[in-house]
Amino acid sequence: MTTEEIEKVTERGPAASAGVTRRLGPATGRPSEASVLNVFSHGILVVWALMVGVPLLWVLWSAFKDSNGILTDPWGLPTVLHWENWSNAWNDANMGQYFVNTAIVVGGSVVGTMVLGSMAAYVLARFTFPGNRFIYYLFVAGMSFPVFMLVIPLFFVLRDFPGSSLLATYHGLILVYIAYSLPFTVFFMTAFFRTLPTSVAEAAMIDGASHTRTFFQVMVPMAKPGLISIGIFNFLGQWNQYLLPMVLNQQEDKYVLTQGLAMIALQQGYENDWGALMAGMMIAMLPVLIVYSIFQRQVQSGLTAGALK
Amino acid sequence: MQHGKYRFIVGFLALPLLIYGVFVISPFVQAFQISMTDWSGLVGTAEFVGLDNFGKLWESDDFWNALRHNVYMLAFVPLVTLALGLFFAFMLNVGGRRRKNEVVTGVAGSKFYKFVFFFPQVISITIIAVIWFNIYNPDPDDGMLNSLLGAVGLDFLQNAWLGEKSLALWCISAVMVWGHVGFYVVLFSAAMASVPRDIYEAALLDGAGRFHTFFRITLPLLWDTVQTGWVYMGIIALDAFALVQIMSVNMGGPDGATDVMPLRLYLTAFRDSQFGYAAAMGVAMLIVTMTFAVLTMRFARRERIEY
């Protein structure tokens, strides 16, 4: 954040001085038209920033108000800080349990997605063998399947899984998250592995390293920037996933955060503990908030990578 | 070195392919099968009914009602979202005041704006739905939007929002726009950054204003990205499930005014246990989505400009 601030300051420096010289210089008509436009464009940017920022900040300040205050005076700042909202959310509203469930599922599935996705992508990017293109396009096609069409059969695949039902289990959800993250991960990482030089891997092989060892000790470290981008992408997508758990994870003690929040929100009414709901939303947002603040550039480039060729 | 190659390839591909095959490819194939049965979910009770489910769907007013709402959103949401995204991205990257030695500049603080605008993209759709449910609270004094309108003297604009039949769908569409503009600002900013500066400089020397610069240079050069973005946003507009489920009155109300295809499918399958019929809806959704994507790609195609 600090480098950003510095940049912002230096950015503002010359612009501000340019404004001064313009005002001192002869009035040509053009600068004034430009500055009217500037005020206008800046004004709209500020308005949109407020439209996005204020509702999010509203959750934060409402998380310290009591239910009555949230309902009857939504714009009012908290007069007394109701810290108990947070413990109510964590304990009474079960957000603690949902948080742990989410962390287990997402932890497992992000690691699984990254390991399996980059393994498949590496093979598809670097080796020629019959069926290579077919498997690649099989994975990529998955990006265009509407998940809604798949949830019904998927529900029964999990219910009737040989051995025991995978519905409402951690490992079932983890496997499903991995499967649905593979298309984009394979697509992205295949392109990434193609951009890496082949010479380093060849040198390692000549030195006697096996294919497996070359992959884990040479290629993976080289692919780190790509892995970080796509890892964050998968983390955010899986942390915020709502449809898949709602269909496949319908048991309250196994709920993930999005399900828990939706459940509380759907039981709307004046007897509802709105303060706890707001605190619960903050709890659910916190990990994402931290990741986004630290990795802003990677998050933005990772999430938009799919749309840029 | 070749001898271990195939063992390695199989070893690395087997598990990813297995998981993908079981949980993605096989449900995809099964969706078509189930859509031709009258299955209610019990093992061994599915009866083959051919295309009966699709015939039923064709006759169903509920389904056409839901599809119509998705089509409204498909017309409105991508257009507004991409227009705002392009506008903001242009302002941030090219619209700044002109400085010495630099012809095209972004506005001050563009990084900060991008940080804020992009924010809804990283938070869960359920949280967005709860926030906007509160904003749209119909109470004239307690509702966030209503009380704000009252405070600035625009009482006549106060409304029941989600409770108003003619407005509810547009209220939900507005939330979709709100949530996705930031994504396109960042996307288009990246695309604009790859446009060589000298093109802008040349335009400027020829006396082009901002308006012309945008429509004659930026937009044509970004057309590919805009087209891809349009398809992405269209697919999102064909969904809208979570927002409708959490925000709308009585799930899809008032009086069916916000019903959408995915909500129909979800209720038909997991509330009414008509899995065959619901699977037919899923196949219909695939057809609608594919038709939209192909039509967009076809009609939006232009000669690609290399730079």
Tab-separated table of N, CA and C in Angstrom, chain A residues 92-181:
chain	number	residue	atom	x	y	z
A	92	ASP	N	-23.945	-17.949	18.293
A	92	ASP	CA	-25.385	-18.244	18.185
A	92	ASP	C	-25.826	-18.467	16.750
A	93	ALA	N	-25.282	-17.668	15.827
A	93	ALA	CA	-25.693	-17.827	14.429
A	93	ALA	C	-24.812	-18.846	13.706
A	94	ASN	N	-23.943	-19.511	14.454
A	94	ASN	CA	-23.121	-20.603	13.905
A	94	ASN	C	-22.112	-20.185	12.853
A	95	MET	N	-21.824	-18.868	12.764
A	95	MET	CA	-20.871	-18.441	11.742
A	95	MET	C	-19.502	-19.073	11.971
A	96	GLY	N	-19.164	-19.325	13.232
A	96	GLY	CA	-17.887	-19.964	13.535
A	96	GLY	C	-17.799	-21.330	12.876
A	97	GLN	N	-18.870	-22.119	13.067
A	97	GLN	CA	-18.922	-23.450	12.445
A	97	GLN	C	-18.838	-23.345	10.922
A	98	TYR	N	-19.608	-22.409	10.346
A	98	TYR	CA	-19.617	-22.258	8.891
A	98	TYR	C	-18.250	-21.802	8.391
A	99	PHE	N	-17.615	-20.945	9.185
A	99	PHE	CA	-16.286	-20.465	8.800
A	99	PHE	C	-15.297	-21.636	8.742
A	100	VAL	N	-15.348	-22.479	9.764
A	100	VAL	CA	-14.448	-23.639	9.797
A	100	VAL	C	-14.753	-24.561	8.613
A	101	ASN	N	-16.032	-24.833	8.376
A	101	ASN	CA	-16.409	-25.676	7.230
A	101	ASN	C	-15.858	-25.114	5.926
A	102	THR	N	-16.070	-23.807	5.736
A	102	THR	CA	-15.606	-23.166	4.503
A	102	THR	C	-14.092	-23.283	4.381
A	103	ALA	N	-13.402	-23.014	5.491
A	103	ALA	CA	-11.937	-23.043	5.455
A	103	ALA	C	-11.436	-24.439	5.098
A	104	ILE	N	-12.062	-25.482	5.666
A	104	ILE	CA	-11.634	-26.851	5.356
A	104	ILE	C	-11.874	-27.162	3.882
A	105	VAL	N	-13.076	-26.878	3.418
A	105	VAL	CA	-13.426	-27.215	2.032
A	105	VAL	C	-12.562	-26.425	1.057
A	106	VAL	N	-12.499	-25.108	1.251
A	106	VAL	CA	-11.759	-24.278	0.302
A	106	VAL	C	-10.260	-24.563	0.386
A	107	GLY	N	-9.767	-24.778	1.598
A	107	GLY	CA	-8.351	-25.120	1.753
A	107	GLY	C	-8.013	-26.365	0.941
A	108	GLY	N	-8.804	-27.407	1.144
A	108	GLY	CA	-8.568	-28.657	0.420
A	108	GLY	C	-8.711	-28.503	-1.073
A	109	SER	N	-9.740	-27.782	-1.483
A	109	SER	CA	-9.993	-27.740	-2.918
A	109	SER	C	-9.032	-26.809	-3.649
A	110	VAL	N	-8.600	-25.732	-3.013
A	110	VAL	CA	-7.632	-24.857	-3.691
A	110	VAL	C	-6.317	-25.610	-3.892
A	111	VAL	N	-5.843	-26.279	-2.849
A	111	VAL	CA	-4.601	-27.044	-2.979
A	111	VAL	C	-4.769	-28.127	-4.047
A	112	GLY	N	-5.876	-28.854	-3.970
A	112	GLY	CA	-6.133	-29.912	-4.943
A	112	GLY	C	-6.214	-29.395	-6.356
A	113	THR	N	-6.933	-28.284	-6.525
A	113	THR	CA	-7.070	-27.705	-7.864
A	113	THR	C	-5.715	-27.317	-8.426
A	114	MET	N	-4.904	-26.674	-7.587
A	114	MET	CA	-3.621	-26.182	-8.075
A	114	MET	C	-2.702	-27.336	-8.442
A	115	VAL	N	-2.637	-28.350	-7.587
A	115	VAL	CA	-1.742	-29.482	-7.857
A	115	VAL	C	-2.209	-30.231	-9.108
A	116	LEU	N	-3.486	-30.648	-9.111
A	116	LEU	CA	-3.976	-31.449	-10.235
A	116	LEU	C	-4.053	-30.623	-11.517
A	117	GLY	N	-4.496	-29.383	-11.391
A	117	GLY	CA	-4.627	-28.524	-12.573
A	117	GLY	C	-3.290	-28.256	-13.226
A	118	SER	N	-2.267	-27.953	-12.427
A	118	SER	CA	-0.981	-27.624	-13.049
A	118	SER	C	-0.288	-28.884	-13.561
A	119	MET	N	-0.540	-30.036	-12.905
A	119	MET	CA	0.007	-31.281	-13.442
A	119	MET	C	-0.549	-31.556	-14.842
A	120	ALA	N	-1.878	-31.496	-14.945
A	120	ALA	CA	-2.506	-31.754	-16.248
A	120	ALA	C	-2.049	-30.721	-17.266
A	121	ALA	N	-2.018	-29.464	-16.857
A	121	ALA	CA	-1.650	-28.404	-17.791
A	121	ALA	C	-0.212	-28.582	-18.284
A	122	TYR	N	0.679	-28.975	-17.390
A	122	TYR	CA	2.080	-29.150	-17.766
A	122	TYR	C	2.223	-30.233	-18.839
A	123	VAL	N	1.563	-31.356	-18.593
A	123	VAL	CA	1.632	-32.454	-19.565
A	123	VAL	C	1.050	-32.008	-20.906
A	124	LEU	N	-0.084	-31.305	-20.850
A	124	LEU	CA	-0.742	-30.891	-22.091
A	124	LEU	C	0.056	-29.820	-22.829
A	125	ALA	N	0.810	-29.012	-22.067
A	125	ALA	CA	1.558	-27.925	-22.704
A	125	ALA	C	2.882	-28.407	-23.274
A	126	ARG	N	3.489	-29.416	-22.653
A	126	ARG	CA	4.878	-29.714	-22.982
A	126	ARG	C	5.131	-31.045	-23.659
A	127	PHE	N	4.127	-31.920	-23.721
A	127	PHE	CA	4.363	-33.238	-24.297
A	127	PHE	C	3.444	-33.471	-25.475
A	128	THR	N	3.992	-34.082	-26.546
A	128	THR	CA	3.123	-34.463	-27.661
A	128	THR	C	2.805	-35.937	-27.512
A	129	PHE	N	1.551	-36.267	-27.574
A	129	PHE	CA	1.109	-37.663	-27.525
A	129	PHE	C	-0.272	-37.710	-28.145
A	130	PRO	N	-0.670	-38.867	-28.637
A	130	PRO	CA	-1.988	-38.966	-29.265
A	130	PRO	C	-3.089	-38.633	-28.268
A	131	GLY	N	-4.007	-37.781	-28.663
A	131	GLY	CA	-5.114	-37.424	-27.772
A	131	GLY	C	-4.861	-36.161	-26.972
A	132	ASN	N	-3.676	-35.581	-27.115
A	132	ASN	CA	-3.358	-34.372	-26.356
A	132	ASN	C	-4.393	-33.272	-26.606
A	133	ARG	N	-4.607	-32.953	-27.883
A	133	ARG	CA	-5.554	-31.873	-28.220
A	133	ARG	C	-6.961	-32.189	-27.740
A	134	PHE	N	-7.355	-33.465	-27.901
A	134	PHE	CA	-8.702	-33.873	-27.495
A	134	PHE	C	-8.898	-33.623	-25.999
A	135	ILE	N	-7.945	-34.039	-25.191
A	135	ILE	CA	-8.075	-33.862	-23.738
A	135	ILE	C	-8.084	-32.381	-23.384
A	136	TYR	N	-7.218	-31.613	-24.063
A	136	TYR	CA	-7.177	-30.171	-23.811
A	136	TYR	C	-8.551	-29.534	-24.075
A	137	TYR	N	-9.131	-29.838	-25.244
A	137	TYR	CA	-10.426	-29.230	-25.565
A	137	TYR	C	-11.550	-29.773	-24.691
A	138	LEU	N	-11.413	-30.987	-24.223
A	138	LEU	CA	-12.392	-31.548	-23.290
A	138	LEU	C	-12.431	-30.707	-22.013
A	139	PHE	N	-11.239	-30.361	-21.530
A	139	PHE	CA	-11.171	-29.508	-20.336
A	139	PHE	C	-11.729	-28.121	-20.638
A	140	VAL	N	-11.279	-27.536	-21.744
A	140	VAL	CA	-11.666	-26.159	-22.052
A	140	VAL	C	-13.176	-26.045	-22.288
A	141	ALA	N	-13.771	-27.081	-22.881
A	141	ALA	CA	-15.216	-27.051	-23.135
A	141	ALA	C	-15.996	-26.864	-21.835
A	142	GLY	N	-15.442	-27.380	-20.742
A	142	GLY	CA	-16.121	-27.272	-19.453
A	142	GLY	C	-16.389	-25.845	-19.028
A	143	MET	N	-15.626	-24.888	-19.562
A	143	MET	CA	-15.846	-23.487	-19.200
A	143	MET	C	-17.187	-22.973	-19.709
A	144	SER	N	-17.732	-23.634	-20.746
A	144	SER	CA	-18.964	-23.105	-21.331
A	144	SER	C	-20.217	-23.877	-20.890
A	145	PHE	N	-20.056	-24.917	-20.066
A	145	PHE	CA	-21.247	-25.620	-19.582
A	145	PHE	C	-21.954	-24.771	-18.530
A	146	PRO	N	-23.273	-24.512	-18.673
A	146	PRO	CA	-23.963	-23.815	-17.589
A	146	PRO	C	-24.080	-24.752	-16.383
A	147	VAL	N	-23.609	-24.295	-15.219
A	147	VAL	CA	-23.587	-25.153	-14.040
A	147	VAL	C	-25.002	-25.614	-13.686
A	148	PHE	N	-25.987	-24.754	-13.985
A	148	PHE	CA	-27.366	-25.097	-13.657
A	148	PHE	C	-27.840	-26.360	-14.343
A	149	MET	N	-27.358	-26.555	-15.555
A	149	MET	CA	-27.761	-27.742	-16.280
A	149	MET	C	-27.154	-28.986	-15.630
A	150	LEU	N	-26.000	-28.824	-14.996
A	150	LEU	CA	-25.287	-29.980	-14.464
A	150	LEU	C	-25.702	-30.342	-13.041
A	151	VAL	N	-26.316	-29.406	-12.295
A	151	VAL	CA	-26.518	-29.686	-10.860
A	151	VAL	C	-27.452	-30.858	-10.607
A	152	ILE	N	-28.441	-31.067	-11.472
A	152	ILE	CA	-29.379	-32.170	-11.206
A	152	ILE	C	-28.672	-33.530	-11.314
A	153	PRO	N	-28.044	-33.835	-12.487
A	153	PRO	CA	-27.307	-35.101	-12.529
A	153	PRO	C	-26.199	-35.172	-11.472
A	154	LEU	N	-25.553	-34.023	-11.231
A	154	LEU	CA	-24.453	-34.007	-10.260
A	154	LEU	C	-24.935	-34.416	-8.874
A	155	PHE	N	-26.128	-33.956	-8.511
A	155	PHE	CA	-26.713	-34.303	-7.220
A	155	PHE	C	-26.795	-35.822	-7.077
A	156	PHE	N	-27.206	-36.510	-8.161
A	156	PHE	CA	-27.363	-37.961	-8.083
A	156	PHE	C	-26.026	-38.686	-8.193
A	157	VAL	N	-25.065	-38.071	-8.910
A	157	VAL	CA	-23.725	-38.658	-8.933
A	157	VAL	C	-23.184	-38.716	-7.511
A	158	LEU	N	-23.411	-37.642	-6.755
A	158	LEU	CA	-22.917	-37.617	-5.381
A	158	LEU	C	-23.734	-38.513	-4.467
A	159	ARG	N	-25.063	-38.493	-4.655
A	159	ARG	CA	-25.930	-39.285	-3.778
A	159	ARG	C	-25.670	-40.775	-3.938
A	160	ASP	N	-25.525	-41.196	-5.199
A	160	ASP	CA	-25.378	-42.621	-5.468
A	160	ASP	C	-23.925	-43.027	-5.653
A	161	PHE	N	-23.005	-42.265	-5.048
A	161	PHE	CA	-21.584	-42.551	-5.239
A	161	PHE	C	-21.264	-43.930	-4.658
A	162	PRO	N	-20.507	-44.739	-5.416
A	162	PRO	CA	-20.190	-46.069	-4.902
A	162	PRO	C	-19.486	-45.980	-3.539
A	163	GLY	N	-19.880	-46.828	-2.625
A	163	GLY	CA	-19.315	-46.753	-1.281
A	163	GLY	C	-20.293	-46.058	-0.379
A	164	SER	N	-20.185	-44.704	-0.338
A	164	SER	CA	-21.148	-43.975	0.475
A	164	SER	C	-21.446	-42.639	-0.189
A	165	SER	N	-22.599	-42.085	0.144
A	165	SER	CA	-23.023	-40.823	-0.455
A	165	SER	C	-22.018	-39.714	-0.175
A	166	LEU	N	-21.785	-38.890	-1.175
A	166	LEU	CA	-20.869	-37.761	-0.989
A	166	LEU	C	-21.620	-36.478	-0.653
A	167	LEU	N	-22.947	-36.553	-0.580
A	167	LEU	CA	-23.714	-35.350	-0.252
A	167	LEU	C	-23.376	-34.903	1.159
A	168	ALA	N	-23.247	-33.580	1.333
A	168	ALA	CA	-22.976	-33.002	2.641
A	168	ALA	C	-21.765	-33.623	3.327
A	169	THR	N	-20.703	-33.836	2.542
A	169	THR	CA	-19.431	-34.235	3.146
A	169	THR	C	-18.366	-33.254	2.677
A	170	TYR	N	-17.326	-33.104	3.492
A	170	TYR	CA	-16.228	-32.216	3.091
A	170	TYR	C	-15.577	-32.726	1.814
A	171	HIS	N	-15.238	-34.036	1.799
A	171	HIS	CA	-14.487	-34.530	0.643
A	171	HIS	C	-15.330	-34.483	-0.629
A	172	GLY	N	-16.641	-34.685	-0.506
A	172	GLY	CA	-17.504	-34.587	-1.687
A	172	GLY	C	-17.467	-33.197	-2.284
A	173	LEU	N	-17.618	-32.195	-1.413
A	173	LEU	CA	-17.613	-30.814	-1.882
A	173	LEU	C	-16.244	-30.440	-2.451
A	174	ILE	N	-15.189	-30.932	-1.785
A	174	ILE	CA	-13.831	-30.638	-2.264
A	174	ILE	C	-13.636	-31.186	-3.678
A	175	LEU	N	-14.049	-32.442	-3.891
A	175	LEU	CA	-13.894	-33.049	-5.222
A	175	LEU	C	-14.677	-32.261	-6.275
A	176	VAL	N	-15.894	-31.852	-5.922
A	176	VAL	CA	-16.710	-31.102	-6.881
A	176	VAL	C	-16.073	-29.743	-7.187
A	177	TYR	N	-15.610	-29.054	-6.164
A	177	TYR	CA	-14.954	-27.759	-6.395
A	177	TYR	C	-13.741	-27.924	-7.299
A	178	ILE	N	-12.963	-28.974	-7.044
A	178	ILE	CA	-11.786	-29.207	-7.888
A	178	ILE	C	-12.230	-29.417	-9.340
A	179	ALA	N	-13.223	-30.302	-9.513
A	179	ALA	CA	-13.669	-30.626	-10.869
A	179	ALA	C	-14.136	-29.381	-11.620
A	180	TYR	N	-14.870	-28.495	-10.918
A	180	TYR	CA	-15.412	-27.316	-11.600
A	180	TYR	C	-14.387	-26.195	-11.735
A	181	SER	N	-13.260	-26.301	-11.042
A	181	SER	CA	-12.207	-25.294	-11.214
A	181	SER	C	-11.184	-25.723	-12.250
